[in-house]
Short mmCIF file of N, CA, C and O in Angstrom, two decimals:
data_model
loop_
_atom_site.label_atom_id
_atom_site.label_comp_id
_atom_site.label_asym_id
_atom_site.label_seq_id
_atom_site.Cartn_x
_atom_site.Cartn_y
_atom_site.Cartn_z
N PRO A 1 -29.06 -2.42 7.32
CA PRO A 1 -28.54 -1.54 6.28
C PRO A 1 -27.15 -1.01 6.63
O PRO A 1 -26.80 -0.88 7.79
N VAL A 2 -26.39 -0.71 5.60
CA VAL A 2 -25.07 -0.14 5.79
C VAL A 2 -25.20 1.33 6.19
O VAL A 2 -26.02 2.07 5.63
N ARG A 3 -24.40 1.74 7.16
CA ARG A 3 -24.45 3.12 7.64
C ARG A 3 -23.03 3.61 7.88
O ARG A 3 -22.19 2.90 8.43
N LEU A 4 -22.79 4.85 7.45
CA LEU A 4 -21.52 5.50 7.70
C LEU A 4 -21.78 6.81 8.43
O LEU A 4 -22.68 7.57 8.04
N VAL A 5 -21.00 7.05 9.46
CA VAL A 5 -21.15 8.30 10.20
C VAL A 5 -19.78 8.90 10.45
O VAL A 5 -18.93 8.26 11.09
N GLU A 6 -19.57 10.11 9.97
CA GLU A 6 -18.31 10.81 10.17
C GLU A 6 -18.38 11.69 11.42
O GLU A 6 -19.46 12.15 11.80
N SER A 7 -17.22 11.93 12.01
CA SER A 7 -17.12 12.85 13.14
C SER A 7 -15.70 13.37 13.21
O SER A 7 -14.81 12.89 12.51
N GLY A 8 -15.50 14.37 14.06
CA GLY A 8 -14.16 14.90 14.28
C GLY A 8 -13.88 16.21 13.60
O GLY A 8 -12.80 16.81 13.80
N GLY A 9 -14.80 16.69 12.80
CA GLY A 9 -14.59 17.98 12.16
C GLY A 9 -14.64 19.11 13.16
O GLY A 9 -15.02 18.94 14.32
N GLY A 10 -14.23 20.28 12.72
CA GLY A 10 -14.23 21.45 13.59
C GLY A 10 -13.45 22.59 12.98
O GLY A 10 -13.14 22.56 11.78
N SER A 11 -13.17 23.58 13.81
CA SER A 11 -12.43 24.75 13.37
C SER A 11 -11.03 24.73 13.96
O SER A 11 -10.85 24.44 15.15
N VAL A 12 -10.04 25.06 13.14
CA VAL A 12 -8.65 25.02 13.59
C VAL A 12 -7.87 26.07 12.82
O VAL A 12 -8.26 26.45 11.70
N GLN A 13 -6.80 26.53 13.39
CA GLN A 13 -5.95 27.49 12.70
C GLN A 13 -4.99 26.77 11.75
O GLN A 13 -4.68 25.59 11.95
N ALA A 14 -4.54 27.48 10.76
CA ALA A 14 -3.58 26.92 9.82
C ALA A 14 -2.38 26.37 10.57
O ALA A 14 -1.89 26.98 11.52
N GLY A 15 -1.94 25.19 10.13
CA GLY A 15 -0.84 24.50 10.79
C GLY A 15 -1.29 23.52 11.85
O GLY A 15 -0.49 22.72 12.34
N GLY A 16 -2.57 23.58 12.20
CA GLY A 16 -3.11 22.69 13.22
C GLY A 16 -3.46 21.32 12.68
O GLY A 16 -3.20 20.99 11.52
N SER A 17 -4.06 20.52 13.55
CA SER A 17 -4.38 19.13 13.23
C SER A 17 -5.80 18.78 13.63
O SER A 17 -6.35 19.38 14.57
N LEU A 18 -6.35 17.83 12.93
CA LEU A 18 -7.64 17.25 13.27
C LEU A 18 -7.60 15.76 12.94
O LEU A 18 -6.85 15.34 12.04
N ARG A 19 -8.42 15.01 13.62
CA ARG A 19 -8.55 13.59 13.32
C ARG A 19 -10.01 13.29 13.06
O ARG A 19 -10.85 13.41 13.96
N LEU A 20 -10.31 12.90 11.84
CA LEU A 20 -11.66 12.53 11.47
C LEU A 20 -11.86 11.03 11.65
O LEU A 20 -10.93 10.25 11.43
N SER A 21 -13.08 10.66 12.01
CA SER A 21 -13.43 9.25 12.15
C SER A 21 -14.65 8.94 11.31
O SER A 21 -15.54 9.78 11.17
N CYS A 22 -14.69 7.75 10.77
CA CYS A 22 -15.84 7.27 10.01
C CYS A 22 -16.19 5.89 10.53
O CYS A 22 -15.43 4.94 10.32
N VAL A 23 -17.31 5.78 11.22
CA VAL A 23 -17.76 4.49 11.73
C VAL A 23 -18.64 3.84 10.68
O VAL A 23 -19.65 4.42 10.26
N VAL A 24 -18.26 2.65 10.27
CA VAL A 24 -19.00 1.89 9.26
C VAL A 24 -19.71 0.74 9.96
O VAL A 24 -19.07 -0.07 10.63
N SER A 25 -21.01 0.65 9.79
CA SER A 25 -21.76 -0.44 10.40
C SER A 25 -22.68 -1.06 9.36
O SER A 25 -23.00 -0.46 8.35
N GLY A 26 -23.08 -2.30 9.65
CA GLY A 26 -24.02 -2.97 8.76
C GLY A 26 -23.40 -3.98 7.82
O GLY A 26 -24.10 -4.71 7.13
N TYR A 27 -22.08 -4.02 7.77
CA TYR A 27 -21.40 -5.02 6.95
C TYR A 27 -21.11 -6.25 7.80
O TYR A 27 -20.76 -6.14 8.96
N LEU A 28 -21.19 -7.42 7.16
CA LEU A 28 -20.77 -8.63 7.84
C LEU A 28 -19.25 -8.77 7.81
O LEU A 28 -18.66 -9.36 8.69
N TYR A 29 -18.65 -8.23 6.78
CA TYR A 29 -17.21 -8.29 6.64
C TYR A 29 -16.68 -6.88 6.41
O TYR A 29 -17.43 -5.96 6.12
N ASN A 30 -15.36 -6.74 6.53
CA ASN A 30 -14.78 -5.41 6.35
C ASN A 30 -15.03 -4.91 4.93
O ASN A 30 -14.96 -5.67 3.97
N PRO A 31 -15.29 -3.61 4.78
CA PRO A 31 -15.45 -3.05 3.44
C PRO A 31 -14.18 -3.24 2.63
O PRO A 31 -13.09 -3.21 3.18
N GLY A 32 -14.31 -3.42 1.32
CA GLY A 32 -13.12 -3.61 0.50
C GLY A 32 -12.38 -2.32 0.27
O GLY A 32 -11.17 -2.24 0.48
N CYS A 33 -13.08 -1.29 -0.15
CA CYS A 33 -12.45 -0.03 -0.52
C CYS A 33 -13.19 1.11 0.18
O CYS A 33 -14.41 1.22 0.08
N THR A 34 -12.45 1.93 0.91
CA THR A 34 -13.02 3.07 1.62
C THR A 34 -12.19 4.30 1.32
O THR A 34 -10.97 4.20 1.18
N ALA A 35 -12.84 5.43 1.25
CA ALA A 35 -12.11 6.65 0.92
C ALA A 35 -12.71 7.86 1.61
O ALA A 35 -13.88 7.87 1.99
N TRP A 36 -11.86 8.87 1.76
CA TRP A 36 -12.29 10.18 2.24
C TRP A 36 -12.30 11.15 1.06
O TRP A 36 -11.36 11.17 0.26
N PHE A 37 -13.38 11.92 1.01
CA PHE A 37 -13.52 12.93 -0.03
C PHE A 37 -13.65 14.31 0.60
O PHE A 37 -14.20 14.46 1.70
N HIS A 38 -13.20 15.31 -0.13
CA HIS A 38 -13.27 16.70 0.31
C HIS A 38 -14.09 17.47 -0.71
O HIS A 38 -13.94 17.28 -1.92
N GLN A 39 -14.96 18.33 -0.19
CA GLN A 39 -15.79 19.13 -1.09
C GLN A 39 -15.95 20.55 -0.57
O GLN A 39 -16.21 20.74 0.63
N VAL A 40 -15.80 21.49 -1.47
CA VAL A 40 -16.09 22.88 -1.15
C VAL A 40 -17.30 23.30 -1.98
O VAL A 40 -17.57 22.72 -3.03
N PRO A 41 -18.06 24.30 -1.52
CA PRO A 41 -19.26 24.71 -2.25
C PRO A 41 -18.97 25.04 -3.70
O PRO A 41 -18.00 25.73 -4.02
N GLY A 42 -19.81 24.50 -4.59
CA GLY A 42 -19.68 24.79 -6.00
C GLY A 42 -18.71 23.91 -6.75
O GLY A 42 -18.54 24.07 -7.96
N GLU A 43 -18.06 23.00 -6.03
CA GLU A 43 -17.09 22.12 -6.68
C GLU A 43 -17.43 20.65 -6.46
O GLU A 43 -18.21 20.31 -5.56
N GLU A 44 -16.82 19.80 -7.27
CA GLU A 44 -17.02 18.36 -7.15
C GLU A 44 -16.30 17.82 -5.92
O GLU A 44 -15.31 18.39 -5.47
N ARG A 45 -16.81 16.72 -5.40
CA ARG A 45 -16.09 16.03 -4.33
C ARG A 45 -14.80 15.46 -4.89
O ARG A 45 -14.80 14.84 -5.96
N GLU A 46 -13.75 15.64 -4.13
CA GLU A 46 -12.43 15.19 -4.56
C GLU A 46 -11.92 14.12 -3.60
O GLU A 46 -11.88 14.35 -2.38
N GLY A 47 -11.50 12.99 -4.16
CA GLY A 47 -10.93 11.95 -3.33
C GLY A 47 -9.56 12.37 -2.83
O GLY A 47 -8.71 12.79 -3.62
N ILE A 48 -9.32 12.27 -1.54
CA ILE A 48 -8.04 12.70 -0.98
C ILE A 48 -7.26 11.55 -0.36
O ILE A 48 -6.04 11.59 -0.30
N ALA A 49 -7.95 10.50 0.11
CA ALA A 49 -7.25 9.36 0.69
C ALA A 49 -8.14 8.13 0.60
O ALA A 49 -9.34 8.23 0.80
N GLY A 50 -7.53 6.99 0.31
CA GLY A 50 -8.28 5.76 0.19
C GLY A 50 -7.55 4.61 0.88
O GLY A 50 -6.34 4.68 1.14
N ILE A 51 -8.30 3.57 1.15
CA ILE A 51 -7.73 2.41 1.82
C ILE A 51 -8.37 1.15 1.28
O ILE A 51 -9.59 1.10 1.08
N HIS A 52 -7.57 0.14 0.99
CA HIS A 52 -8.09 -1.16 0.57
C HIS A 52 -7.79 -2.18 1.66
O HIS A 52 -6.65 -2.30 2.13
N ASP A 53 -8.82 -2.89 2.06
CA ASP A 53 -8.73 -3.83 3.16
C ASP A 53 -9.10 -5.22 2.65
O ASP A 53 -10.11 -5.37 1.96
N ASP A 54 -8.30 -6.20 2.98
CA ASP A 54 -8.59 -7.55 2.53
C ASP A 54 -7.93 -8.53 3.47
O ASP A 54 -6.90 -8.23 4.08
N ASP A 55 -8.51 -9.72 3.58
CA ASP A 55 -7.96 -10.75 4.48
C ASP A 55 -6.54 -11.13 4.10
O ASP A 55 -5.77 -11.58 4.95
N GLU A 56 -6.18 -10.95 2.83
CA GLU A 56 -4.84 -11.36 2.39
C GLU A 56 -3.75 -10.55 3.08
O GLU A 56 -2.59 -10.95 3.13
N TYR A 57 -4.12 -9.38 3.63
CA TYR A 57 -3.12 -8.54 4.27
C TYR A 57 -2.91 -8.90 5.74
O TYR A 57 -2.02 -8.36 6.39
N GLY A 58 -3.76 -9.82 6.25
CA GLY A 58 -3.68 -10.11 7.66
C GLY A 58 -4.56 -9.18 8.48
O GLY A 58 -5.16 -8.25 7.94
N ASP A 59 -4.61 -9.42 9.76
CA ASP A 59 -5.51 -8.67 10.62
C ASP A 59 -5.20 -7.18 10.67
O ASP A 59 -6.10 -6.35 10.81
N ASP A 60 -3.95 -6.82 10.57
CA ASP A 60 -3.58 -5.42 10.72
C ASP A 60 -3.11 -4.79 9.42
O ASP A 60 -2.58 -3.69 9.42
N GLY A 61 -3.29 -5.49 8.32
CA GLY A 61 -2.75 -4.98 7.06
C GLY A 61 -3.78 -4.32 6.19
O GLY A 61 -4.97 -4.66 6.22
N TYR A 62 -3.34 -3.32 5.44
CA TYR A 62 -4.19 -2.66 4.46
C TYR A 62 -3.28 -1.84 3.55
O TYR A 62 -2.11 -1.62 3.85
N VAL A 63 -3.84 -1.39 2.43
CA VAL A 63 -3.09 -0.60 1.46
C VAL A 63 -3.72 0.79 1.40
O VAL A 63 -4.94 0.92 1.43
N THR A 64 -2.90 1.81 1.30
CA THR A 64 -3.42 3.19 1.31
C THR A 64 -3.07 3.93 0.03
O THR A 64 -2.09 3.61 -0.65
N TYR A 65 -3.87 4.93 -0.27
CA TYR A 65 -3.69 5.77 -1.46
C TYR A 65 -3.93 7.22 -1.06
O TYR A 65 -4.78 7.50 -0.21
N TYR A 66 -3.21 8.14 -1.71
CA TYR A 66 -3.34 9.55 -1.37
C TYR A 66 -3.33 10.44 -2.60
O TYR A 66 -2.63 10.17 -3.58
N ASN A 67 -4.10 11.49 -2.51
CA ASN A 67 -4.02 12.58 -3.49
C ASN A 67 -2.73 13.35 -3.22
O ASN A 67 -2.34 13.52 -2.06
N GLU A 68 -2.10 13.82 -4.26
CA GLU A 68 -0.83 14.55 -4.10
C GLU A 68 -0.97 15.75 -3.18
O GLU A 68 -0.03 16.14 -2.49
N SER A 69 -2.15 16.33 -3.14
CA SER A 69 -2.35 17.55 -2.34
C SER A 69 -2.26 17.30 -0.83
O SER A 69 -2.08 18.25 -0.06
N VAL A 70 -2.38 16.03 -0.42
CA VAL A 70 -2.37 15.75 1.02
C VAL A 70 -1.24 14.81 1.43
O VAL A 70 -1.06 14.54 2.62
N LYS A 71 -0.48 14.34 0.47
CA LYS A 71 0.63 13.42 0.79
C LYS A 71 1.58 14.07 1.77
O LYS A 71 2.00 15.21 1.59
N GLY A 72 1.94 13.30 2.79
CA GLY A 72 2.86 13.82 3.79
C GLY A 72 2.18 14.60 4.89
O GLY A 72 2.80 14.88 5.93
N ARG A 73 0.93 14.98 4.69
CA ARG A 73 0.20 15.74 5.72
C ARG A 73 -0.93 14.92 6.33
O ARG A 73 -1.21 15.02 7.52
N PHE A 74 -1.61 14.12 5.50
CA PHE A 74 -2.76 13.34 5.96
C PHE A 74 -2.38 11.86 5.99
O PHE A 74 -1.61 11.38 5.15
N THR A 75 -2.99 11.14 6.93
CA THR A 75 -2.78 9.70 7.04
C THR A 75 -4.12 9.01 7.23
O THR A 75 -4.87 9.38 8.14
N ILE A 76 -4.40 8.05 6.36
CA ILE A 76 -5.62 7.26 6.51
C ILE A 76 -5.27 5.93 7.17
O ILE A 76 -4.22 5.34 6.88
N SER A 77 -6.13 5.48 8.04
CA SER A 77 -5.91 4.19 8.70
C SER A 77 -7.27 3.62 9.07
O SER A 77 -8.29 4.29 8.92
N ARG A 78 -7.25 2.39 9.58
CA ARG A 78 -8.53 1.81 9.96
C ARG A 78 -8.36 0.94 11.20
O ARG A 78 -7.30 0.43 11.50
N GLU A 79 -9.46 0.81 11.90
CA GLU A 79 -9.52 -0.05 13.07
C GLU A 79 -10.65 -1.03 12.84
O GLU A 79 -11.77 -0.65 12.50
N SER A 80 -10.33 -2.31 13.00
CA SER A 80 -11.34 -3.34 12.82
C SER A 80 -11.31 -4.25 14.03
O SER A 80 -10.26 -4.79 14.38
N THR A 81 -12.43 -4.41 14.69
CA THR A 81 -12.48 -5.23 15.89
C THR A 81 -13.36 -6.44 15.67
O THR A 81 -14.14 -6.53 14.73
N ARG A 82 -13.25 -7.38 16.57
CA ARG A 82 -13.96 -8.64 16.42
C ARG A 82 -15.47 -8.48 16.59
O ARG A 82 -16.23 -9.36 16.18
N ASN A 83 -15.90 -7.41 17.20
CA ASN A 83 -17.35 -7.21 17.31
C ASN A 83 -17.89 -6.45 16.10
O ASN A 83 -18.94 -5.82 16.16
N ARG A 84 -17.13 -6.49 14.99
CA ARG A 84 -17.54 -5.93 13.71
C ARG A 84 -17.62 -4.42 13.72
O ARG A 84 -18.33 -3.83 12.92
N LYS A 85 -16.91 -3.81 14.62
CA LYS A 85 -16.79 -2.37 14.57
C LYS A 85 -15.69 -2.03 13.59
O LYS A 85 -14.59 -2.54 13.69
N TYR A 86 -15.99 -1.19 12.64
CA TYR A 86 -15.02 -0.82 11.62
C TYR A 86 -14.98 0.70 11.53
O TYR A 86 -15.99 1.33 11.26
N VAL A 87 -13.80 1.25 11.79
CA VAL A 87 -13.63 2.69 11.81
C VAL A 87 -12.48 3.07 10.90
O VAL A 87 -11.40 2.47 10.99
N VAL A 88 -12.70 4.05 10.05
CA VAL A 88 -11.64 4.57 9.20
C VAL A 88 -11.31 5.97 9.67
O VAL A 88 -12.20 6.80 9.85
N TYR A 89 -10.03 6.23 9.88
CA TYR A 89 -9.58 7.51 10.40
C TYR A 89 -8.87 8.31 9.31
O TYR A 89 -8.27 7.75 8.39
N LEU A 90 -8.93 9.60 9.46
CA LEU A 90 -8.13 10.50 8.63
C LEU A 90 -7.43 11.48 9.56
O LEU A 90 -8.07 12.38 10.11
N GLU A 91 -6.15 11.25 9.76
CA GLU A 91 -5.34 12.13 10.57
C GLU A 91 -4.85 13.26 9.67
O GLU A 91 -4.16 13.01 8.67
N MET A 92 -5.22 14.49 10.02
CA MET A 92 -4.88 15.64 9.18
C MET A 92 -3.94 16.57 9.94
O MET A 92 -4.31 17.12 10.98
N ASN A 93 -2.74 16.74 9.43
CA ASN A 93 -1.75 17.61 10.04
C ASN A 93 -1.37 18.73 9.09
O ASN A 93 -1.65 18.65 7.89
N SER A 94 -0.73 19.74 9.63
CA SER A 94 -0.29 20.90 8.81
C SER A 94 -1.43 21.42 7.95
O SER A 94 -1.27 21.65 6.75
N LEU A 95 -2.57 21.60 8.56
CA LEU A 95 -3.75 22.01 7.81
C LEU A 95 -3.58 23.40 7.20
O LEU A 95 -2.94 24.28 7.79
N LYS A 96 -4.19 23.55 6.03
CA LYS A 96 -4.12 24.81 5.29
C LYS A 96 -5.54 25.35 5.09
O LYS A 96 -6.50 24.57 5.10
N PRO A 97 -5.68 26.64 4.87
CA PRO A 97 -7.03 27.18 4.64
C PRO A 97 -7.75 26.49 3.47
O PRO A 97 -8.97 26.33 3.53
N GLU A 98 -7.01 26.05 2.47
CA GLU A 98 -7.65 25.37 1.34
C GLU A 98 -8.16 23.97 1.69
O GLU A 98 -8.85 23.34 0.88
N ASP A 99 -7.84 23.48 2.87
CA ASP A 99 -8.40 22.20 3.33
C ASP A 99 -9.82 22.38 3.88
O ASP A 99 -10.49 21.39 4.20
N THR A 100 -10.25 23.61 4.00
CA THR A 100 -11.60 23.88 4.49
C THR A 100 -12.64 23.24 3.58
O THR A 100 -12.49 23.23 2.35
N GLY A 101 -13.71 22.71 4.18
CA GLY A 101 -14.78 22.12 3.41
C GLY A 101 -15.43 20.96 4.14
O GLY A 101 -15.12 20.70 5.31
N MET A 102 -16.32 20.30 3.44
CA MET A 102 -16.96 19.12 4.00
C MET A 102 -16.12 17.89 3.65
O MET A 102 -15.57 17.78 2.55
N TYR A 103 -16.06 16.99 4.61
CA TYR A 103 -15.32 15.75 4.41
C TYR A 103 -16.30 14.58 4.53
O TYR A 103 -17.05 14.48 5.51
N TYR A 104 -16.27 13.76 3.50
CA TYR A 104 -17.18 12.62 3.42
C TYR A 104 -16.40 11.31 3.39
O TYR A 104 -15.35 11.23 2.76
N CYS A 105 -16.98 10.32 4.01
CA CYS A 105 -16.45 8.96 3.97
C CYS A 105 -17.34 8.14 3.05
O CYS A 105 -18.57 8.31 3.05
N ALA A 106 -16.73 7.23 2.27
CA ALA A 106 -17.49 6.39 1.35
C ALA A 106 -16.88 5.00 1.30
O ALA A 106 -15.66 4.85 1.44
N THR A 107 -17.71 3.99 1.10
CA THR A 107 -17.20 2.62 0.99
C THR A 107 -17.80 1.90 -0.20
O THR A 107 -18.91 2.21 -0.66
N GLN A 108 -17.05 0.94 -0.66
CA GLN A 108 -17.50 0.02 -1.70
C GLN A 108 -17.09 -1.37 -1.24
O GLN A 108 -15.90 -1.65 -1.11
N LYS A 109 -18.06 -2.24 -0.98
CA LYS A 109 -17.76 -3.49 -0.32
C LYS A 109 -16.91 -4.43 -1.17
O LYS A 109 -15.85 -4.85 -0.75
N PHE A 110 -17.39 -4.80 -2.33
CA PHE A 110 -16.68 -5.79 -3.14
C PHE A 110 -15.73 -5.08 -4.08
O PHE A 110 -16.13 -4.56 -5.12
N SER A 111 -14.48 -5.05 -3.68
CA SER A 111 -13.50 -4.30 -4.45
C SER A 111 -12.16 -5.00 -4.37
O SER A 111 -11.62 -5.19 -3.29
N SER A 112 -11.62 -5.39 -5.52
CA SER A 112 -10.29 -5.97 -5.52
C SER A 112 -9.26 -4.88 -5.29
O SER A 112 -9.56 -3.68 -5.40
N ARG A 113 -8.04 -5.30 -5.01
CA ARG A 113 -6.99 -4.31 -4.78
C ARG A 113 -6.77 -3.47 -6.02
O ARG A 113 -6.65 -2.24 -5.96
N ARG A 114 -6.75 -4.13 -7.19
CA ARG A 114 -6.53 -3.40 -8.44
C ARG A 114 -7.65 -2.40 -8.69
O ARG A 114 -7.41 -1.26 -9.08
N GLU A 115 -8.88 -2.85 -8.44
CA GLU A 115 -10.03 -1.97 -8.68
C GLU A 115 -9.99 -0.77 -7.74
O GLU A 115 -10.20 0.37 -8.15
N CYS A 116 -9.72 -1.03 -6.48
CA CYS A 116 -9.66 0.07 -5.51
C CYS A 116 -8.54 1.04 -5.88
O CYS A 116 -8.72 2.26 -5.81
N GLU A 117 -7.41 0.50 -6.28
CA GLU A 117 -6.27 1.34 -6.65
C GLU A 117 -6.62 2.27 -7.80
O GLU A 117 -6.20 3.42 -7.85
N GLN A 118 -7.41 1.77 -8.73
CA GLN A 118 -7.78 2.57 -9.90
C GLN A 118 -8.95 3.51 -9.64
O GLN A 118 -9.05 4.56 -10.25
N MET A 119 -9.83 3.13 -8.71
CA MET A 119 -11.12 3.82 -8.59
C MET A 119 -11.31 4.62 -7.29
O MET A 119 -12.28 5.36 -7.19
N TRP A 120 -10.41 4.50 -6.33
CA TRP A 120 -10.69 5.04 -4.99
C TRP A 120 -10.98 6.53 -4.99
O TRP A 120 -11.69 7.03 -4.13
N SER A 121 -10.45 7.29 -5.92
CA SER A 121 -10.63 8.73 -5.89
C SER A 121 -11.84 9.20 -6.71
O SER A 121 -12.09 10.41 -6.81
N ARG A 122 -12.59 8.27 -7.28
CA ARG A 122 -13.72 8.65 -8.13
C ARG A 122 -15.02 8.61 -7.33
O ARG A 122 -15.43 7.56 -6.83
N ARG A 123 -15.67 9.73 -7.27
CA ARG A 123 -16.92 9.86 -6.52
C ARG A 123 -17.95 8.84 -6.99
O ARG A 123 -18.69 8.26 -6.19
N THR A 124 -18.03 8.61 -8.29
CA THR A 124 -19.07 7.75 -8.85
C THR A 124 -18.86 6.27 -8.55
O THR A 124 -19.77 5.46 -8.77
N TYR A 125 -17.70 5.91 -8.04
CA TYR A 125 -17.41 4.50 -7.76
C TYR A 125 -18.13 4.00 -6.52
O TYR A 125 -18.48 2.83 -6.42
N PHE A 126 -18.38 4.89 -5.58
CA PHE A 126 -18.88 4.47 -4.27
C PHE A 126 -20.40 4.53 -4.18
O PHE A 126 -21.03 5.45 -4.70
N THR A 127 -20.96 3.53 -3.49
CA THR A 127 -22.40 3.45 -3.35
C THR A 127 -22.88 3.81 -1.95
O THR A 127 -24.07 4.05 -1.74
N GLN A 128 -21.99 3.82 -0.99
CA GLN A 128 -22.37 4.12 0.38
C GLN A 128 -21.61 5.35 0.86
O GLN A 128 -20.39 5.39 0.79
N TRP A 129 -22.34 6.31 1.39
CA TRP A 129 -21.75 7.58 1.83
C TRP A 129 -22.26 7.97 3.21
O TRP A 129 -23.39 7.66 3.58
N GLY A 130 -21.42 8.69 3.93
CA GLY A 130 -21.86 9.30 5.17
C GLY A 130 -22.36 10.71 4.91
O GLY A 130 -22.21 11.23 3.80
N PRO A 131 -22.94 11.35 5.92
CA PRO A 131 -23.50 12.70 5.77
C PRO A 131 -22.44 13.79 5.75
O PRO A 131 -22.74 14.93 5.37
N GLY A 132 -21.21 13.48 6.16
CA GLY A 132 -20.14 14.45 6.12
C GLY A 132 -19.90 15.15 7.44
O GLY A 132 -20.74 15.17 8.32
N THR A 133 -18.71 15.74 7.54
CA THR A 133 -18.34 16.55 8.70
C THR A 133 -17.57 17.77 8.20
O THR A 133 -16.77 17.66 7.28
N GLN A 134 -17.84 18.92 8.80
CA GLN A 134 -17.27 20.18 8.33
C GLN A 134 -15.92 20.45 8.98
O GLN A 134 -15.77 20.30 10.20
N VAL A 135 -14.96 20.86 8.15
CA VAL A 135 -13.65 21.28 8.64
C VAL A 135 -13.42 22.71 8.17
O VAL A 135 -13.61 23.02 6.99
N THR A 136 -13.03 23.57 9.10
CA THR A 136 -12.74 24.96 8.77
C THR A 136 -11.35 25.30 9.27
O THR A 136 -11.06 25.14 10.46
N VAL A 137 -10.49 25.75 8.35
CA VAL A 137 -9.12 26.10 8.68
C VAL A 137 -8.94 27.60 8.43
O VAL A 137 -9.10 28.06 7.30
N SER A 138 -8.63 28.31 9.48
CA SER A 138 -8.47 29.77 9.36
C SER A 138 -6.99 30.12 9.23
O SER A 138 -6.13 29.45 9.80
N SER A 139 -6.73 31.21 8.51
CA SER A 139 -5.34 31.62 8.30
C SER A 139 -4.87 32.54 9.42
O SER A 139 -5.63 33.00 10.24
#
């Protein structure tokens, strides 16, 4: 079965940094579309960064997408190794108190570049989710 596990959350002061990791296992091939979502209590999960991975980009290539609220502060990337370890990272810099919340990783295996580009920020698009990791940013 496909499994996603997030880690790297914690407490940090405003202006600080954190690096979240999402280990994806159970796929024979790299996931097509993966994204990070942010959620605060009482609100919907919001897509903040996405990544499309495909063989056409080469071993180290991928395409990224960002919500305007995190552009320039957050960076999504991925690591894919020959032993089928697939990790998606979210490097978070210049953190703000409003970045506080749960962060979830989600994947959708069969996703074209166009589809991922259009759908990466939509919660309902993804079928596989991790349990989340908590980030708390104090002012």
